[in-house]
Amino acid sequence: MKRFLFPKTLFLLISGIFFSAFAMAQTVVTGRVTDESSGEALPSVNIMVKGTSKGAVSDANGSYSIGLAANESVLVFSFTGYTTKEIDVTGRTQVDVTLLSAAASLSEVVVVGYGTQQKKDVTGAVASVKGTEVQNLPVSGVTQALQGRTAGVNVVRSGGSPGNAGSIRIRGTGTINNADPLVIIDGVPAGGLNSVNPNDIESIEILKDASASAIYGTRAANGVVIVTTKRGGFEQPSTISLNAYTGFSNALKTLDMLDAATLVELKRERYTNDGLPVNEVWNNADNAVQRTNWQKELFGTGKVNNADIAISGGGAKSSYMISGGYYDEKGLITNSFFRRVSLRVNSDHKVGKRLKIGESIQLTNSKDNSLNTLSAQDGIIWSAIRFMPFIPVKNADGTWGTSKASNEYGDINNPVFTANNTDASNINNRILGNLNAELEIIKGLKLKANFGLDANHYTGRNFSTIVTDQTRTTNNNSLGRNFSESYSLLGEYFLSYNKTFADLHRVDFVGGYTAQTFNGDWFSAAKRDFINEAMNQRFLDVGQTLGNIGGNRSYDALSSWFGRVNYDFDRKYLLTATFRADGSSKFAEGNKWGYFPAFSAGWRISEEKFFDNVGFIDELKLTGGWGQLGNQNIGGLQYLALISGGGRYSFDDNTVVGATQSRLPNYNISWETAEMTNIGLSIEMLKRTLQANFNYFIKTTRDMLLSPPTIGTVGTLGIPDQNVGILRNQGLEIDLTYRNSAGNFNYSFSGNASFIKNKVVKLYDGNYIGSVLYGRPLEEISRTYEGSPIAVFYGWKTDGLYQTQDDIDKDANITNDSRKTAGLIAPGDVRFLDLNNDGMINEQDRTILGSPHPKVVYGFNADFEYKGIDLSLFLLGNAGLSIFNADRMQGLDPTYSFNMYAEVADRWTGPNTSNTIPRMTTRRDNRNYRTSDMFIEKGDFLRLKNIVLGYTLPLNLTERAGISKLRVYVTGQNVFTFTKYSGLDPELGYSDGNKQINVDIAQYPQSRSWTFGVNVTF
Amino acid sequence: MKNKIIITGLFALLIISFNSCKKGFLNSPPYGQSTSADFWRNADDAIAASNALYSFLGDEYLFAHTEQTWDICSDDQWRAGDHPEDQAIEEFTYEPSNVQLNDSWSRKYEVISRANAVLINVPGIDMDQTLKNRILGEAYFIRGLIYWQFYKIYGQVPVITEADVINNDFNKPKASLDSMHQRIEEDFVKAADLLLLQNDAANTGRATKGAAWGYLAKFYVYRENWEKAIEYGNKVITGPYALAPSFGDNFTPATKNNPEMLFSIQCTEGWTENVTSIYSAPRPWGGWGFNEPIKDLEDEFETDDPRLTYTMAKIGDIIDIGGSSGPTEVYAGLTNTGYFFRKYVSWRPDGGLDNNMNIPLLRAADVYLLVAEAKIRSSQNGDAEINAVRDRNDLPDVENATMTELMHERRVELAGENERHLDLMRWNRAGIINLPAHYAIDRGPWKPGRTFVVPKNYLFPLPQRQIDLSNGTLVQNPDFD
């Protein structure tokens, strides 16, 4: 019924049995290792006898010699920067070997949607990141590790709290709407990347242009990230690898705030300048005593620990990879943490000759807490910056310091108390897995099926204690619990066929059907009035009064047909055509289906006859493509006018609940479409030591989906997403890599840069798109206008401060300004510019002040290796962008009852004392701290993101312990940053979806960390 | 054998794919939510929608705080608190970007939108006619109340009614002054027509005819239509809305819904929060310390007027703040001015602010004084109504009262209830007082002289954010461009 075994396996088996009888017999194999393209000798190549820990190293001439026992027949040649080669040496004693430089990577295979392609055949824009590049970095998830690794892929960090992944932006911000790319983990379209243990990753492919990603149609408008995890190989002996690291982190920086004595002086000055009696509390000498630097109290030392183990191997019919990992990060702030326990089992099986079955399962349990760190109203970082420096963390009697005594001390609760008192956590348990089958019907024609499951079970808890000693009190303690379950089922079936005709025409087809459902189900319950707040009493049973109970479910689905044809003629001319039809439950009947075509072509110029004479270029390929992609990353049911319950009220203490429309409907809501054109050039030259890729693209997003801030006359109900406009991103991406070696010294340098221009081509309603108003002053900062990039800064222009009354009297900007005649503008106030020349400063004088988008985002990587010592450096930079420092805007403002930035000590106190920091006053007549260019700063930075120094112990020392590799290393993260930016951290990210970017609202800053680790492979 | 496995597998795959192709696979049901198409089915839905008319009124950025900000302009109180933007409001230097303006704008329209939804959908529901009338009356009342508030603060605003909602026409210019008047009058008149005289115990706190009549009386006083003001005021006075035996009953949780309380925002401990209490209470006693009365207000009270103690706490008063503190003396430094509005604050016996306090919006006593004013200003005698208000405080009767007595009575009776600044502006328009001169008086450190510009400061500017978002449709009030 089954044919017995593969001939080669059979042969090995027989020879194994045969030779085992002569186990003592010993053969010596000798030979020379050279570079395949240059023919030069390769020294220091590791040569291992497969299945044993026995090894040798080639000498300066590339020569080697190794003894083989009778049952040993396969040698493995490996060398940094070169592709590993296995050779069966049975019956031979002289074996010369050539190794192919990994730089000659066009022979590499890349994972594309629903298949793989040889890199040299790829006509779309695809970037690959090897798993090794992202391993053992002290980050909670792979998203962070991707930052700066390849051109056109930007990872934007919105704060550095533990577990905060950041957002991936492929080729700029493609839409004002959700611009996250589609993430596919082992064939399953799955939300978060962060649950994957980075050490499990084999490779990450990023599909950047329409041609590459069109096979994912509707879901691919923002690009596709394909993560492939490690798998065992057939006929591979078991390998065990252990990784562990531990480290600590510290704050990169804290902001300088006024000390107590100076603060009291300035608070008094506010009143005296205004001719008002000084508030009594500022006459209290005790308030001039410096007691607390709140940021230092809040930002402690973080810790990170990671340990994981992976076992992989395989026999003739089955292979496996099993791994387990534990990651534990404690943030800088007390009580902030992220923990993940992960388990993975990947296996592959051959059932008969024509059927292959594979499986991947990932189980993760992660836990983090929910400190409020982002709010500019009462977030704890924002609070720590502003809390009064004379208030102690704790009073002498052990109670927490408080601002309760006076309105002059601000309405902030003690941030250290808040951090310690927070009892809130989130736990996620996720099962992500797939089962796939591949049946070869006839040679070249395969039927494939893939079933995926992504299930997440979330539980959250939040206990609020009674707080009476702080300014913001909580009268009743309460516990809220949330449970939610989401599961997504994927089913897909497709055919693949490839055939070569007449040795010239090669055709590769894949096509099929895929459907995915998304189910959500949740409930929550709360109780109040816990008589006892002890930690072991914080359970719902203990609460005396029932609070809110709620629950609901949701369902969405996608159903799609897809097909792709690759054709190449003589390996020189390459063509790809892709089509996908998508149906989505997000849209109403009639708008459900979208159709997305794409085409691309490639020309391998270096294969042409006329190119034979160009000796220094080894490979040259020109590609071009065009295609359309869809985006439906929006909330469901937006075409319905939903009525929701809620809204509590009572009639003479008889409690009731109201029902009201919760959202306006948009009956016409439809697909957002991204149209992309890509031109690419890839070159390998100088014996493949230098590799370069250039890509130019234009990406136009039409019918951009967005819920814009809307006129207040509609009320406060939810505004549905609307198809609001057209956005264009165009840019150039450059990747360069140089790899070479000199004797035992191997080195490589790689750099990448993306130059992307973002422009809103059209807003259908002709107006602008606003964004969230900032913090307490409700200042508007970012707007999106037609003809400008997304989320530019919008406000007033300034020209220093008025130094004298004469300056004010003569200033043409305020000739007709009523505030001038009313005497409300004084020397030491800001001179705003009257842009519309009406002699008044008003809202009509606002203009675009700057763009938050970097002109260039770049990364630079250098790796060195010498006799087991390895060093790698990774730098990351952004240039040509502005940051709006909103925290400073409020931090300088003396009208608030908060502490102020230390630089306020250098305020204006008389003519020519300052031209940048206004006078002290309690008045806001001139609105000195409105959104203006005073708070725009250059956001350029260059950061040494990672430095890794490692040492691999020589094999001859470790092999006695059965260890095939033992490496110890130290890693530094965010080691130093070159920037002129004055805030905590120039990596700011998003603060209102894509509608507000690079505005400093005192985000959780990133930290500098050092870790020490070890890898052991048996 | 192998072929069987394969065929079975293929068959299974086909079943699954057919399953996912079936009709409905791409339809997402709105679980647990109704749509406007399937909501308005019966009386229960109508009642739920009417509850939603009220549930937003006590929002911090609506009547619980923001709408109480405008009276810091008056001579009764200092803004206190720590909202720097309030200074500009108190000192008449506010600009269109002032935060308080935009905070409440869309929230008021949200309430209007809920009322419009009821007015559009409830008429078609097959239900008890009396209940239907009450609910429609509530919707007219609440909509009228919000437009009335808009009118007092901004003068003219876009008027959104049922037709605009149906036509999805929300970006409208400001209504003319006449349409503003017409809208308010019509809504309250219809409400008065449809509402019940009194609600049963389970519904106490819903709008009544009395509440609608009271607002109509006030509206006509503002419009100086004395005849109608008296007509509607008298409906309240002769209706089942007797003054409470004691002034203080209106500000005590146990008697919060006495008949005098024509309309108030209802609060219940553990269910809804009385944010006005938090704003009004002194910081060390669990509040945020806003809106502090000044000495000028204390001085306005006659000797032995018991209303003083209920209205405002002053240094030396003993107040039971519950818990371990119990009865505690108001000390110098507890608040800045030495006073706080007692009317809005009560403490639980076990400590902490008592959320069972209501937030009063309209009392019958106010209507008595409106009728008195209408009578005085139309050359009639208003003594009866003034004395009705004074009597329960054991104060001597007034005789042949003029506007002087009337103005005094309104100030002390309604102090802190957001009437004072509006009254003063009204009286200035009528030439009864000189408001710029009145506000120019220095009333001490917490109320220095201020410049009130006529007519500019009669109105607040429309929020700049709304003008920007309207793309040219909404035009700023005069003198704020």
PDB file of C-alpha atoms in Angstrom, chain B residues 147 151 155-159 161 174-187 219-220 223:
ATOM      1  CA  TYR B 147     -32.869  76.166  24.009  1.00  0.00           C
ATOM      2  CA  TYR B 151     -30.695  81.657  24.569  1.00  0.00           C
ATOM      3  CA  GLY B 155     -28.549  84.632  22.339  1.00  0.00           C
ATOM      4  CA  GLN B 156     -28.843  82.804  19.070  1.00  0.00           C
ATOM      5  CA  VAL B 157     -27.699  79.297  18.157  1.00  0.00           C
ATOM      6  CA  PRO B 158     -28.598  76.785  15.439  1.00  0.00           C
ATOM      7  CA  VAL B 159     -32.049  75.369  16.141  1.00  0.00           C
ATOM      8  CA  THR B 161     -35.761  70.227  15.318  1.00  0.00           C
ATOM      9  CA  LYS B 174     -27.789  80.576  13.915  1.00  0.00           C
ATOM     10  CA  ALA B 175     -31.551  80.924  14.159  1.00  0.00           C
ATOM     11  CA  SER B 176     -33.000  84.427  14.147  1.00  0.00           C
ATOM     12  CA  LEU B 177     -33.907  85.934  17.490  1.00  0.00           C
ATOM     13  CA  ASP B 178     -37.578  85.547  16.620  1.00  0.00           C
ATOM     14  CA  SER B 179     -37.189  81.848  15.904  1.00  0.00           C
ATOM     15  CA  MET B 180     -35.310  81.398  19.163  1.00  0.00           C
ATOM     16  CA  HIS B 181     -38.197  83.008  21.038  1.00  0.00           C
ATOM     17  CA  GLN B 182     -40.740  81.038  19.096  1.00  0.00           C
ATOM     18  CA  ARG B 183     -38.964  77.738  19.674  1.00  0.00           C
ATOM     19  CA  ILE B 184     -38.701  78.218  23.451  1.00  0.00           C
ATOM     20  CA  GLU B 185     -42.262  79.485  23.831  1.00  0.00           C
ATOM     21  CA  GLU B 186     -43.760  76.764  21.667  1.00  0.00           C
ATOM     22  CA  ASP B 187     -41.872  73.952  23.370  1.00  0.00           C
ATOM     23  CA  PHE B 219     -39.443  83.480  29.662  1.00  0.00           C
ATOM     24  CA  TYR B 220     -42.196  86.136  29.556  1.00  0.00           C
ATOM     25  CA  ARG B 223     -39.525  89.163  27.151  1.00  0.00           C
TER      26      ARG B 223
END
